[in-house]
Structure formats: structure tokens, C-alpha cells
Coordinates of C-alpha atoms in Angstrom, one line a residue:
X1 CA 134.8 67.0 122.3
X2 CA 134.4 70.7 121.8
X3 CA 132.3 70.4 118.8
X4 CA 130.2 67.6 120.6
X5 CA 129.8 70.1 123.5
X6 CA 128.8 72.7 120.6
X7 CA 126.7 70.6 119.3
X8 CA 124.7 69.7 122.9
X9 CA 124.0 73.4 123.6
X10 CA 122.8 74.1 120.2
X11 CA 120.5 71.0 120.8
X12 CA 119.1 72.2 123.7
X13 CA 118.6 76.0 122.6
X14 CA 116.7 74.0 119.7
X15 CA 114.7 72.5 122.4
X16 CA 113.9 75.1 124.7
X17 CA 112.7 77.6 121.5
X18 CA 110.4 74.5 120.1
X19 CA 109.0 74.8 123.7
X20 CA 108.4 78.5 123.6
X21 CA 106.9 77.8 119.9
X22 CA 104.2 75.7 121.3
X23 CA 103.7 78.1 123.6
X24 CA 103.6 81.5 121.6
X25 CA 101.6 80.2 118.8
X26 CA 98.7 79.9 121.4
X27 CA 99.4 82.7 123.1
X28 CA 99.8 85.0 120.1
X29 CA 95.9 84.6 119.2
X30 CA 96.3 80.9 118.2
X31 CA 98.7 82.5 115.1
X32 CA 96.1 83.3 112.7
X33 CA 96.6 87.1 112.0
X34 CA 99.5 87.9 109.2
X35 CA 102.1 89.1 111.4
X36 CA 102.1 86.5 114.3
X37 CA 102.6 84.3 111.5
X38 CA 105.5 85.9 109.9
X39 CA 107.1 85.9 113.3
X40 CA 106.1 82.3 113.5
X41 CA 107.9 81.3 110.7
X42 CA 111.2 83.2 111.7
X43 CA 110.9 81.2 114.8
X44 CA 110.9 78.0 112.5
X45 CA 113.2 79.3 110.5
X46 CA 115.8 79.7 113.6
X47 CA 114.9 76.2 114.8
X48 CA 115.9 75.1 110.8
X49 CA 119.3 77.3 111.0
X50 CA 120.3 75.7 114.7
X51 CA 119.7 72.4 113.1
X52 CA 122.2 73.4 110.2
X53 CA 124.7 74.5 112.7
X54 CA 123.8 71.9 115.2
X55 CA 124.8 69.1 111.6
X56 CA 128.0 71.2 111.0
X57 CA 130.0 71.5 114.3
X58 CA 128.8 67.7 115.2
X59 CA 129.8 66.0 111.9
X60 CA 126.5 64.4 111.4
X61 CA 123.0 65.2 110.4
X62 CA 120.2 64.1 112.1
X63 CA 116.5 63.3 110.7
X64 CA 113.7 61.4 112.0
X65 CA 112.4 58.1 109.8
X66 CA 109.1 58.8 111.5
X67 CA 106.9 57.5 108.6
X68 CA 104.2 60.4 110.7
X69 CA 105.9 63.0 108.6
X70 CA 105.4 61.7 105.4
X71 CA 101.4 62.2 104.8
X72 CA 102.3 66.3 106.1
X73 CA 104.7 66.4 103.4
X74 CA 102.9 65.2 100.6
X75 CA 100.4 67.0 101.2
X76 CA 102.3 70.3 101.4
X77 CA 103.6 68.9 97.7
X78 CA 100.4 68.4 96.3
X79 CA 99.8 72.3 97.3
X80 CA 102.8 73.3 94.9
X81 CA 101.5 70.9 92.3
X82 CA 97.7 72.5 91.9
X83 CA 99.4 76.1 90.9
X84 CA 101.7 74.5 88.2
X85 CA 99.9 75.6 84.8
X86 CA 99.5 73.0 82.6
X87 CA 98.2 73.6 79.2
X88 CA 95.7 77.1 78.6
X89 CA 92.2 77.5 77.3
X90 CA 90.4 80.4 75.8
X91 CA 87.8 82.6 77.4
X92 CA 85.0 82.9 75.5
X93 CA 83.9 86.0 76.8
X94 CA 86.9 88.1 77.0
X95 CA 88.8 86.1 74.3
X96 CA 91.7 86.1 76.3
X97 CA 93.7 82.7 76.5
X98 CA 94.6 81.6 80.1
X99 CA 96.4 78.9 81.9
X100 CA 95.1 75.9 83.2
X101 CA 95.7 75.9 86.8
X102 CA 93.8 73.3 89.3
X103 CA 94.0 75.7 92.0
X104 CA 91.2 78.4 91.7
X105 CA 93.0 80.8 94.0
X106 CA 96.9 79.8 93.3
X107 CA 97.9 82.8 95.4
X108 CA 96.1 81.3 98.3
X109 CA 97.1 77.6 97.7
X110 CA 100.6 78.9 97.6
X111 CA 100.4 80.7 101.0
X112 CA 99.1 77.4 102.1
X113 CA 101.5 75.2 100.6
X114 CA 104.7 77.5 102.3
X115 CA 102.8 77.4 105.9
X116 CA 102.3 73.7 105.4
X117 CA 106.3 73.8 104.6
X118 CA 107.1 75.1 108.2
X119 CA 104.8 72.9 109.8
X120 CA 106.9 70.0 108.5
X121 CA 110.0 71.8 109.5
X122 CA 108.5 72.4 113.1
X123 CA 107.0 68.9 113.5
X124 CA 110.4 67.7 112.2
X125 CA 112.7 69.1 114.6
X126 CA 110.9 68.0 117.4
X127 CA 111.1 64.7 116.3
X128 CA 114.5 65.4 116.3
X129 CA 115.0 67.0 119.9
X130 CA 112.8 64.9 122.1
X131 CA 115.5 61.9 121.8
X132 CA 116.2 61.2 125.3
X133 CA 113.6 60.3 128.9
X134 CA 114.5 63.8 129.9
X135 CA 113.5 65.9 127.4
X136 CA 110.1 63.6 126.9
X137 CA 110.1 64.5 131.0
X138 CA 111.0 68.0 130.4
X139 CA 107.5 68.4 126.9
X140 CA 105.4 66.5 129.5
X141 CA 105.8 69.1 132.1
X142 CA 105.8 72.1 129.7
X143 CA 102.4 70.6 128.5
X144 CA 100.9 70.2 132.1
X145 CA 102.3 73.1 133.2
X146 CA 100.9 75.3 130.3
X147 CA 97.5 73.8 130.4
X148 CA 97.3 74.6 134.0
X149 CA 97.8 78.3 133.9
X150 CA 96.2 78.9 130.5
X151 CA 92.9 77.7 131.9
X152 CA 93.3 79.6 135.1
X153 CA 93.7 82.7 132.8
X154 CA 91.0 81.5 130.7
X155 CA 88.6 81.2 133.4
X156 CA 89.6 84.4 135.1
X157 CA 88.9 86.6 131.4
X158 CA 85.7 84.6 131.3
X159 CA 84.5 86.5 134.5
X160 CA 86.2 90.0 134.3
X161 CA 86.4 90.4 130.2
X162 CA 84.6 88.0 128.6
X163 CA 84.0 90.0 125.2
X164 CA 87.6 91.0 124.8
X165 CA 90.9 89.0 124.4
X166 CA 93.7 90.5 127.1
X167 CA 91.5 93.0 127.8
X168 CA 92.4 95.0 124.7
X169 CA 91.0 93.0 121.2
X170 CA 87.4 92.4 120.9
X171 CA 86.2 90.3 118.1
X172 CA 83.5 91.6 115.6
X173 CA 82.5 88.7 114.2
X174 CA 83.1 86.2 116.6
X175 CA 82.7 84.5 120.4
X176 CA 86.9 84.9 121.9
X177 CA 87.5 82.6 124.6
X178 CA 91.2 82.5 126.5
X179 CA 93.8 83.9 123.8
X180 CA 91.7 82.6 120.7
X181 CA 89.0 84.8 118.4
X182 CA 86.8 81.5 118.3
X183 CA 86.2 79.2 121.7
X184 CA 85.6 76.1 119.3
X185 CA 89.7 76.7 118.9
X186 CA 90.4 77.4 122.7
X187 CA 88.4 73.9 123.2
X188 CA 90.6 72.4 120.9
X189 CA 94.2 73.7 122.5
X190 CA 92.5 72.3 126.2
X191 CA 91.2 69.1 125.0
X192 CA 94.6 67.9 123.6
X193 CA 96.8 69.9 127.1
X194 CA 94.6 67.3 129.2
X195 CA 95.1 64.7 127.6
X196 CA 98.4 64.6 129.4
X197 CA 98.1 65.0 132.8
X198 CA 94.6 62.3 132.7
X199 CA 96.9 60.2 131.3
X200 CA 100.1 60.2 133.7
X201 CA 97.2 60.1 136.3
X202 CA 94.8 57.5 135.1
X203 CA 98.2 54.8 134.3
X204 CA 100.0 55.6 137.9
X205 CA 102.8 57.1 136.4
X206 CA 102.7 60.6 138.7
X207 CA 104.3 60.4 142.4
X208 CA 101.4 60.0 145.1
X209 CA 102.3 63.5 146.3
X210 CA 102.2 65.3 143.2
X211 CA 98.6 63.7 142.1
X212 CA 96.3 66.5 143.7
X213 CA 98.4 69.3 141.7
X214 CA 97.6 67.0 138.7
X215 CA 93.8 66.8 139.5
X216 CA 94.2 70.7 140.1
X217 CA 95.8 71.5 137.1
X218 CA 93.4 68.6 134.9
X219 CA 89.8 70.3 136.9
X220 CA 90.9 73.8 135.5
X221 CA 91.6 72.7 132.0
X222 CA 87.9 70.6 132.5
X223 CA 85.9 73.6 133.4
X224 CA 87.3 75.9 131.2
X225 CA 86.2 74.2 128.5
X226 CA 82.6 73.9 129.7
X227 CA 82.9 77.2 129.9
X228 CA 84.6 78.0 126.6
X229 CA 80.9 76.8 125.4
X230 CA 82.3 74.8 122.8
X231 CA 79.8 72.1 122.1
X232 CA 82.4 70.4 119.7
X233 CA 85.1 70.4 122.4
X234 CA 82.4 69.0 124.9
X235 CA 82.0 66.3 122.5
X236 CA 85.6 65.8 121.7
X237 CA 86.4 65.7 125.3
X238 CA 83.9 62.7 126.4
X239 CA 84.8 61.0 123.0
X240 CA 88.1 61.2 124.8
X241 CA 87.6 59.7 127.8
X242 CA 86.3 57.2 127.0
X243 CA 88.9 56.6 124.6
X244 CA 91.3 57.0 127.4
X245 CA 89.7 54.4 129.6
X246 CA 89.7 51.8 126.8
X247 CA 93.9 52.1 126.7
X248 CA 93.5 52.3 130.2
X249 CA 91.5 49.3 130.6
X250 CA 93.9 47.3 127.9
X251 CA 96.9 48.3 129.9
X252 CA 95.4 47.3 133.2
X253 CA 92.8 45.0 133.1
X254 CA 88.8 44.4 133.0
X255 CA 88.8 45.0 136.8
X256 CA 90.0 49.0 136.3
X257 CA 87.1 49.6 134.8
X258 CA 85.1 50.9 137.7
X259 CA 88.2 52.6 138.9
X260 CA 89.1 54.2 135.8
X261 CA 85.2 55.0 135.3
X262 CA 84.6 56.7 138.3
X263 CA 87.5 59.0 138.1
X264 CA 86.0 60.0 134.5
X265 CA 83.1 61.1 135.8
X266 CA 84.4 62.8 138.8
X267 CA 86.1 64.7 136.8
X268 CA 83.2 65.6 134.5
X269 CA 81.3 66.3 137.6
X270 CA 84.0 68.4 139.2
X271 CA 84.3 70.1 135.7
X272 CA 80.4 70.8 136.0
X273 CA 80.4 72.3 139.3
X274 CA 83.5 75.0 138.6
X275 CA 81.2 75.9 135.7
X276 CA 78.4 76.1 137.5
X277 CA 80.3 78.4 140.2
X278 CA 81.8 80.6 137.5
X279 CA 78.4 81.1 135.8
X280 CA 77.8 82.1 132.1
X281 CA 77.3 80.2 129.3
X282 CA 78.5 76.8 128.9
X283 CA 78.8 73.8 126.5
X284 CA 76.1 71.9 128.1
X285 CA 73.4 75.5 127.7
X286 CA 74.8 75.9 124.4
X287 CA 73.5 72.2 123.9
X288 CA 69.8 73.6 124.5
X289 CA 70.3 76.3 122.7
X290 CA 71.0 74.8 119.2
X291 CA 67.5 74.5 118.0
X292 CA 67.0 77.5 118.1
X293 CA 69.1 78.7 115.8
X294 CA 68.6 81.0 112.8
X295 CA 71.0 82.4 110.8
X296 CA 71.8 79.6 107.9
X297 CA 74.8 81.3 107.0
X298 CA 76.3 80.0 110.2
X299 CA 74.5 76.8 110.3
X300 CA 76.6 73.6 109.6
X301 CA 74.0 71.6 107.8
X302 CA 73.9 74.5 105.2
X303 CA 77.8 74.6 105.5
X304 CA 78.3 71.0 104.8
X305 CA 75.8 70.9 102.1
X306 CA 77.4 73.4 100.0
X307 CA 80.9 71.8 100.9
X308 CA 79.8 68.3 99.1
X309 CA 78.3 70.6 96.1
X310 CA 82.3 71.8 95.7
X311 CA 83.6 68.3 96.0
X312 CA 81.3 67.0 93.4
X313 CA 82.2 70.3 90.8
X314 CA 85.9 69.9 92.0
X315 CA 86.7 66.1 91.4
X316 CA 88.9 64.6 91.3
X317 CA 92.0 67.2 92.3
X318 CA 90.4 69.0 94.2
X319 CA 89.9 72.6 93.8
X320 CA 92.6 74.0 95.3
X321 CA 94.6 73.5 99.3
X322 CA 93.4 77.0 100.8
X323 CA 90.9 77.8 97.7
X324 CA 87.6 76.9 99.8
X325 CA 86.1 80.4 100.5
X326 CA 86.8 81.0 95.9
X327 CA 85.1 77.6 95.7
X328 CA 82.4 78.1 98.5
X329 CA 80.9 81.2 96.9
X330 CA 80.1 79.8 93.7
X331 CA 77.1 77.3 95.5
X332 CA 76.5 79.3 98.3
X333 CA 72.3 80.0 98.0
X334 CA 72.1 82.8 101.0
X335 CA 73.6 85.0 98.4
X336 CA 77.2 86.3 100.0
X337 CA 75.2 87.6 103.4
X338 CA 78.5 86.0 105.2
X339 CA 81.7 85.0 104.0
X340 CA 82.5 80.9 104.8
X341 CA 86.5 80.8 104.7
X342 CA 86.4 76.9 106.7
X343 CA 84.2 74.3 106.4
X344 CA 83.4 73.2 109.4
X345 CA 84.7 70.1 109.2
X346 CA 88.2 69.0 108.6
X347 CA 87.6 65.7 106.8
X348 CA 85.3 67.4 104.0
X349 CA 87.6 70.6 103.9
X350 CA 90.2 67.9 102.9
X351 CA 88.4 66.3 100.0
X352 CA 87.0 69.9 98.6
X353 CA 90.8 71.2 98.8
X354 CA 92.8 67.9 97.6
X355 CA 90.4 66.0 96.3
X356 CA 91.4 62.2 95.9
X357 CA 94.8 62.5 96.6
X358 CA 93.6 64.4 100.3
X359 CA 91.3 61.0 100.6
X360 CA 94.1 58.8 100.0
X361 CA 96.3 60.8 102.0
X362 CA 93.9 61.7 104.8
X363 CA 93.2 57.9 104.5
X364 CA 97.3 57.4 105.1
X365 CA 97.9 59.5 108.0
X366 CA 95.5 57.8 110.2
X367 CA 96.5 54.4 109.2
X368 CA 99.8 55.3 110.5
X369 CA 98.7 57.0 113.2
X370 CA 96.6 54.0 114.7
X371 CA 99.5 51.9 114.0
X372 CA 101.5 54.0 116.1
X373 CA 99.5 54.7 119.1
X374 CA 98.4 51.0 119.6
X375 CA 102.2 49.5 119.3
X376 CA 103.7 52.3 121.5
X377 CA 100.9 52.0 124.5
X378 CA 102.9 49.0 125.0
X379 CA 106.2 50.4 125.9
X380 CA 108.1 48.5 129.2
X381 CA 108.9 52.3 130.6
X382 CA 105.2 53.3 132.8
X383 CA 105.9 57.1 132.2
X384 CA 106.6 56.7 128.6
X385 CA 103.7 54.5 128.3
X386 CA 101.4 57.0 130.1
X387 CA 102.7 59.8 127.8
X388 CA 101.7 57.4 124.5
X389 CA 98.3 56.8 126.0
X390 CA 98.1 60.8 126.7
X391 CA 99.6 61.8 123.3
X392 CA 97.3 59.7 121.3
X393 CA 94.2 60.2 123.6
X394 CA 94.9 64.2 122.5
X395 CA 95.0 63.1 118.7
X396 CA 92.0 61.6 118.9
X397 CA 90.2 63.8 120.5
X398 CA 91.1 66.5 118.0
X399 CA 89.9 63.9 115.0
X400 CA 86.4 63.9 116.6
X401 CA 86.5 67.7 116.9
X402 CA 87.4 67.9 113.5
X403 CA 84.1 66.5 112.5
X404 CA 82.2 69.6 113.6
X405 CA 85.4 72.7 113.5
X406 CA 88.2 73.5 111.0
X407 CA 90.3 72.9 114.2
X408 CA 92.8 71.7 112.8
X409 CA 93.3 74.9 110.1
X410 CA 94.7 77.3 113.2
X411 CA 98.1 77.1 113.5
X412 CA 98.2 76.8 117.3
X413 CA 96.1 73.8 117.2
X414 CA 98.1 72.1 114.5
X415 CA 101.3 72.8 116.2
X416 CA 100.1 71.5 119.5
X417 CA 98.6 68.4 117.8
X418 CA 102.1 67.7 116.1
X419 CA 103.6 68.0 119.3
X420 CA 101.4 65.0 120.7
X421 CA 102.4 63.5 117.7
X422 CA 105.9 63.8 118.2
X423 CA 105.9 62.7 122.1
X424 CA 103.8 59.2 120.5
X425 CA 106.5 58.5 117.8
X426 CA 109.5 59.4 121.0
X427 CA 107.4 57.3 123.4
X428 CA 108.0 54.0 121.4
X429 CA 112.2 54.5 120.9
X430 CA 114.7 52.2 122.6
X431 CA 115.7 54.8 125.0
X432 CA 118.1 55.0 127.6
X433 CA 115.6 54.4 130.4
X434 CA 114.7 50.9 128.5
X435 CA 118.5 49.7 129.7
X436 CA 116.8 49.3 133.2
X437 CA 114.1 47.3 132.9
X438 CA 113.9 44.5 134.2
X439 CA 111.3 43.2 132.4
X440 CA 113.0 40.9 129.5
X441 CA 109.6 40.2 127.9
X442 CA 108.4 43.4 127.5
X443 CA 108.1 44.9 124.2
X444 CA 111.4 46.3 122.9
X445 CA 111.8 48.1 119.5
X446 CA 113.3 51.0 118.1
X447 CA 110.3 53.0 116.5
X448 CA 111.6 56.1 114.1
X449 CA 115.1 56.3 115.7
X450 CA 116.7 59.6 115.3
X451 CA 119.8 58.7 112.6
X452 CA 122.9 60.5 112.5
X453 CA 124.5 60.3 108.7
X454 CA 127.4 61.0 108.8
X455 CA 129.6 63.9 107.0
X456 CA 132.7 62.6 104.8
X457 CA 135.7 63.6 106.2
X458 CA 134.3 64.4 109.5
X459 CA 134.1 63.2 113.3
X460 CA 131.0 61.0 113.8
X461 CA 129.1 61.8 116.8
X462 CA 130.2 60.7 120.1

């Protein structure tokens, strides 16, 4: 019994740090700068040791068979596999024999391939921990809760110091909006946080008098993204709501459809008029504004262009996970005037990085994904089905911004996004909370159960 109880509290200091992860990595500039990461991955690391302690004093180990993980760590895989030399070849001009490598940057495929690593340890672990109704409760309302203030801050630093991040950092080369360098990345943090709270809201599942905090909280998120002036995010955001509304409407009915349509676009309109109130520039100005751009450098048509030249030179393999701004430079025609490290679109990134084996695996993740969100919708539980409409309304959403932003590059985003990810996969379990329906022929199945394997010679778990 003492090592059980050992074992709880270790649990739940697990928890409450994967929490505070979520938290700091968009707090700390969206974790993109060398030593927020560093502390980033000592945070991981931690989580990994508690885990390890957590195994020891219960007896047992726990994983997650979420198949969710496995694309993540394939990918991570192939990273290690394109610095492996295999085979050498002479240099004609220097003479000198040098390794074949598919990477054309290993150094920067291998940074890549280790922060991949402790993605798949953080998105792992809260597989792990978010096993029970009240910790699902306990994400939900660290979400909501988050959201809510992070957009009030946002929105306040819009008016008072719009140029500089907490007052102190101001970008050179770059539009900062909340705690991010780039807005596109703010957008991307709000449009998934929202995702929640619309949910819970849009299916019943929040107490009639908590509903106008929810609104509150879900306006604020809304109108800081207008203003953010992310056009992507704008985009992202109607994609999903309307995505929203179709799980809505399959949950519910045909005749929620007006319902669930009108609260959409109260909220868009609601969402307009804070922005309006703020002032500044907005998504829906930025709109107007887009012809009238200039620069190529920054232009995504030019971007993209040059990103399916390095696919083409790069193909099959790819030329390296992390290697784009190496394989960029070679096609780009404006001469070096601005360095390109992203493409500006996830899916493309993908195949100019990993080639066929990022198609295939790109091509993987969302089958699994789909195949996720559409069984676990269908849960018995209403909160736990409002959190897997929420959860995979905030995935999708970030898959349409990835069209336009390398989103899902910043580690904030990504850890954010494999926390939605996590909280669909722990919506679907056979939890304790199923035990009390009463509905006998509502869908019951045990989706990526947390399994405890057991240590020889030692106590299972009680």
C-alpha cells in the first residue's frame, strides 16, 4: 500500500508538471529560442525520470498502445536514419573523398531528430497520466482556463505594447503578437484553446450557470485572434467551425442546425465587434491588404514554388528533417535578400524534409487520426464526448493552418496540439465514469488503454 501510495503522488506531480509544460512552452516565447528549449527538455526529462520512479516503487510499467504515437516516432527515426553515412564519393573539385549522407545539414537533422525524441516522450506521458474522468476534468479546465487569460493579456499588449513582447523584447524581423515573435503562431495556440470551451458549450456539456464564463472566456480567445491579424488563423478558425457544427449536428440532429449556426456566427460577430472596439489591424484588414504586397521574399507563391523545386532535386528521401533553409538556398531566385528557414506550409515542408517516407507517414497519421476522432465522438459520457468533438475540432483546425504556416514547427504549438491529441485518444477509454451509464446500447470500447506490465518478482498494481 505504501508503494501504491508512492506511486499515486508521483503520478500526480507527473500530471500537474505536464500541465505547467503546456503552459511554459507558450509562455516562454512559444519555445523557439536555444535556452527555453534546453529548459524545455529538462522539464521532459523530469516527466521521463518520475515515470521511471513512478514504474519502480508501483511494480509495473505503464505505456500507452495509442497507435497516435507511432507516426511521431517514426518519424523522429527516419531523422536518425538520413545522418547515417553510407558509402563516400569523391569531390571533384577539392579531390577530397566524403561520405554519403542524405541529410544536407546532418547537424541540423540531428537537433531535429533529439527535439522530435522529447516530443514523443511529452506526448507519451500524457497519454499516460490523463487515465481517469478527473484528470480529463482537471486538462479541460487548465485548457479553458489558460485560453481565457492568455487572450485577455494578449489583447491588453495589443493596445499598450503592441511592438514588444512583455514589454521588454521587440522583434526585428517580425509581427509579435501575445507571447509569440510571429502572430500566425499566437493564432495557432488560440484556435486550438477554443476549441474546447465551443465544444463543452456547443454539445451541453457545461452547467447552465457556468455557460456565460464559457462565452466570456471563448469571445476573448475570438477577438484576439482577429486581432492577432493572422489571416491563416482566421481561416483556420471558420474552417473550424464549421467543422464543429458538422460533429455537432451528427451528435444531435438535422434540427441543431439553426441552433448550432447561429451561435457560430454570434460568436464571429461578437469576435468582430471586440476587434473593432480595440482597433488596429485585424485579420479581416490584413485580408485587403494582401494584394498589395511586394516583397517576394516573403511571398508564399514564391515560397512554395521554390519548396516543390527542393522536392523534385530531393526525391525520394528527402533532403534532410530540419535541412530546408541548406536546401531552400540552392533554388532561391531573389538571390539570398532574406533567409527562408520554414516553408510556409507544413504538408510540403514534410515531403522536402522526408520525402516519401514523410508522404507515407504524413499519409498515416491522419488516417489514424480521422479514425480516432469519428469513433470517439461517439462515447456514452456527454463531457467526454464534448471534449472529443473539442480535441479533434483543435486538430483540425491546426491541419488547415498548416496549409498556409509552419505552425506546426514551434514547439508550443506542437505541444499544445499533442495535448488535444492526447485528451481524443483518453476521451474514447472505458473509464470509470462509463460504470454509470445507463445507457446499455451506447458505444463501449476500450480505445489505447493505459497497460501496466508487470515487473517479475514484484507487486502488481492495486
Amino acid at each position: 500500500m505504501k508503494a501504491t501510495r508512492s506511486s499515486d503522488k508521483i503520478g500526480t506531480i507527473s500530471f500537474v508538471l505536464l500541465c505547467g509544460t503546456i503552459v511554459y512552452t507558450t509562455l516562454a516565447y512559444g519555445t523557439v529560442h536555444q535556452p527555453v528549449i534546453a529548459a524545455f527538455y529538462l522539464l521532459a526529462t523530469l516527466i521521463a525520470l518520475l515515470w521511471a520512479a513512478e514504474s519502480f516503487f508501483s511494480g509495473s510499467t505503464r505505456i500507452s498502445r495509442s497507435a497516435m504515437q507511432v507516426p511521431l516516432l517514426l518519424f523522429g527515426l527516419y531523422a536518425f536514419i538520413q545522418i547515417i553515412p553510407f558509402g563516400s564519393i569523391a569531390d571533384p573539385a577539392s579531390g577530397l573523398v566524403l561520405q554519403r549522407i542524405i541529410s544536407l545539414e546532418p547537424f541540423a537533422t540531428l537537433t531535429t531528430a533529439i527535439h522530435i525524441l522529447f516530443l514523443c516522450v511529452i506526448f507519451a506521458t500524457i497519454l499516460i497520466y490523463t487515465d481517469r474522468p478527473s484528470r480529463i476534468r482537471h486538462l479541460v479546465t487548465v485548457i479553458t482556463v489558460f485560453g481565457f487569460f492568455y487572450a485577455f493579456y494578449a489583447i491588453i499588449q495589443s493596445v499598450l505594447s503592441p511592438d514588444k513582447i512583455y514589454g521588454i523584447y521587440e522583434p526585428a524581423s517580425a509581427t509579435p503578437f501575445g507571447s509569440f515573435v510571429n502572430r500566425h503562431n499566437f493564432a495557432a495556440i488560440i484556435e486550438m484553446t477554443i476549441a474546447i470551451p465551443l465544444a463543452l458549450v456547443f454539445n451541453g456539456a457545461v452547467e447552465k450557470e457556468k455557460r456565460l464564463l464559457y462565452w466570456v472566456a471563448i469571445a476573448l480567445m475570438a477577438t484576439s485572434l482577429l486581432l492577432s491579424g493572422s489571416r491563416g488563423g482566421l481561416v483556420a478558425l471558420l474552417s473550424g467551425l464549421a467543422f464543429l457544427a458538422i460533429l455537432t449536428v451528427r451528435q444531435k440532429g438535422r434540427h441543431q442546425v439553426l441552433i448550432t449556426a447561429g451561435l457560430a456566427g454570434g460568436l464571429i460577430l461578437i469576435a468582430l465587434v471586440g476587434a473593432v472596439f480595440v482597433g488596429g489591424d485585424t485579420s479581416l484588414t490584413r485580408f485587403t491588404d494582401a494584394a498589395a504586397a511586394s516583397n517576394i521574399s516573403s511571398s508564399r507563391n514564391h515560397i512554395w514554388g521554390v519548396t516543390l523545386k527542393v522536392i523534385s532535386a530531393n526525391f525520394p528521401l528527402g533532403a534532410g528533417i530540419g535541412a530546408f533553409p541548406q536546401a531552400y538556398t540552392r533554388f532561391d531566385t531573389t538571390g539570398g535578400a532574406q533567409r527562408v528557414d520554414q516553408a510556409h506550409n507544413d504538408y510540403l515542408q514534410v515531403l522536402a524534409d522526408a520525402g516519401v517516407v514523410g508522404a507515407v507517414l504524413g499519409a498515416l497519421f491522419l488516417f489514424l487520426l480521422f479514425r480516432e476522432g469519428f469513433r470517439n465522438i461517439k462515447v456514452h459520457d456527454g463531457f467526454r464526448r464534448a471534449v472529443a468533438v473539442g480535441a479533434f475540432t483543435g486538430c483540425f483546425t491546426i491541419l488547415v493552418h498548416s496549409l498556409f504556416d509552419f505552425v506546426l514547427h514551434i514547439t508550443a504549438v506542437s505541444v499544445m496540439f499533442l495535448t488535444l491529441l492526447a485528451l481524443l485518444v483518453a476521451s474514447g477509454r472505458d473509464l470509470d465514469d462509463d460504470a454509470k451509464a445507463s445507457d446499455k446500447s451506447a458505444v463501449r470500447r476500450k480505445t489505447a488503454p493505459v497497460t501496466n506490465i508487470k515487473h517479475r518478482g514484484l507487486p502488481d498494481r492495486i
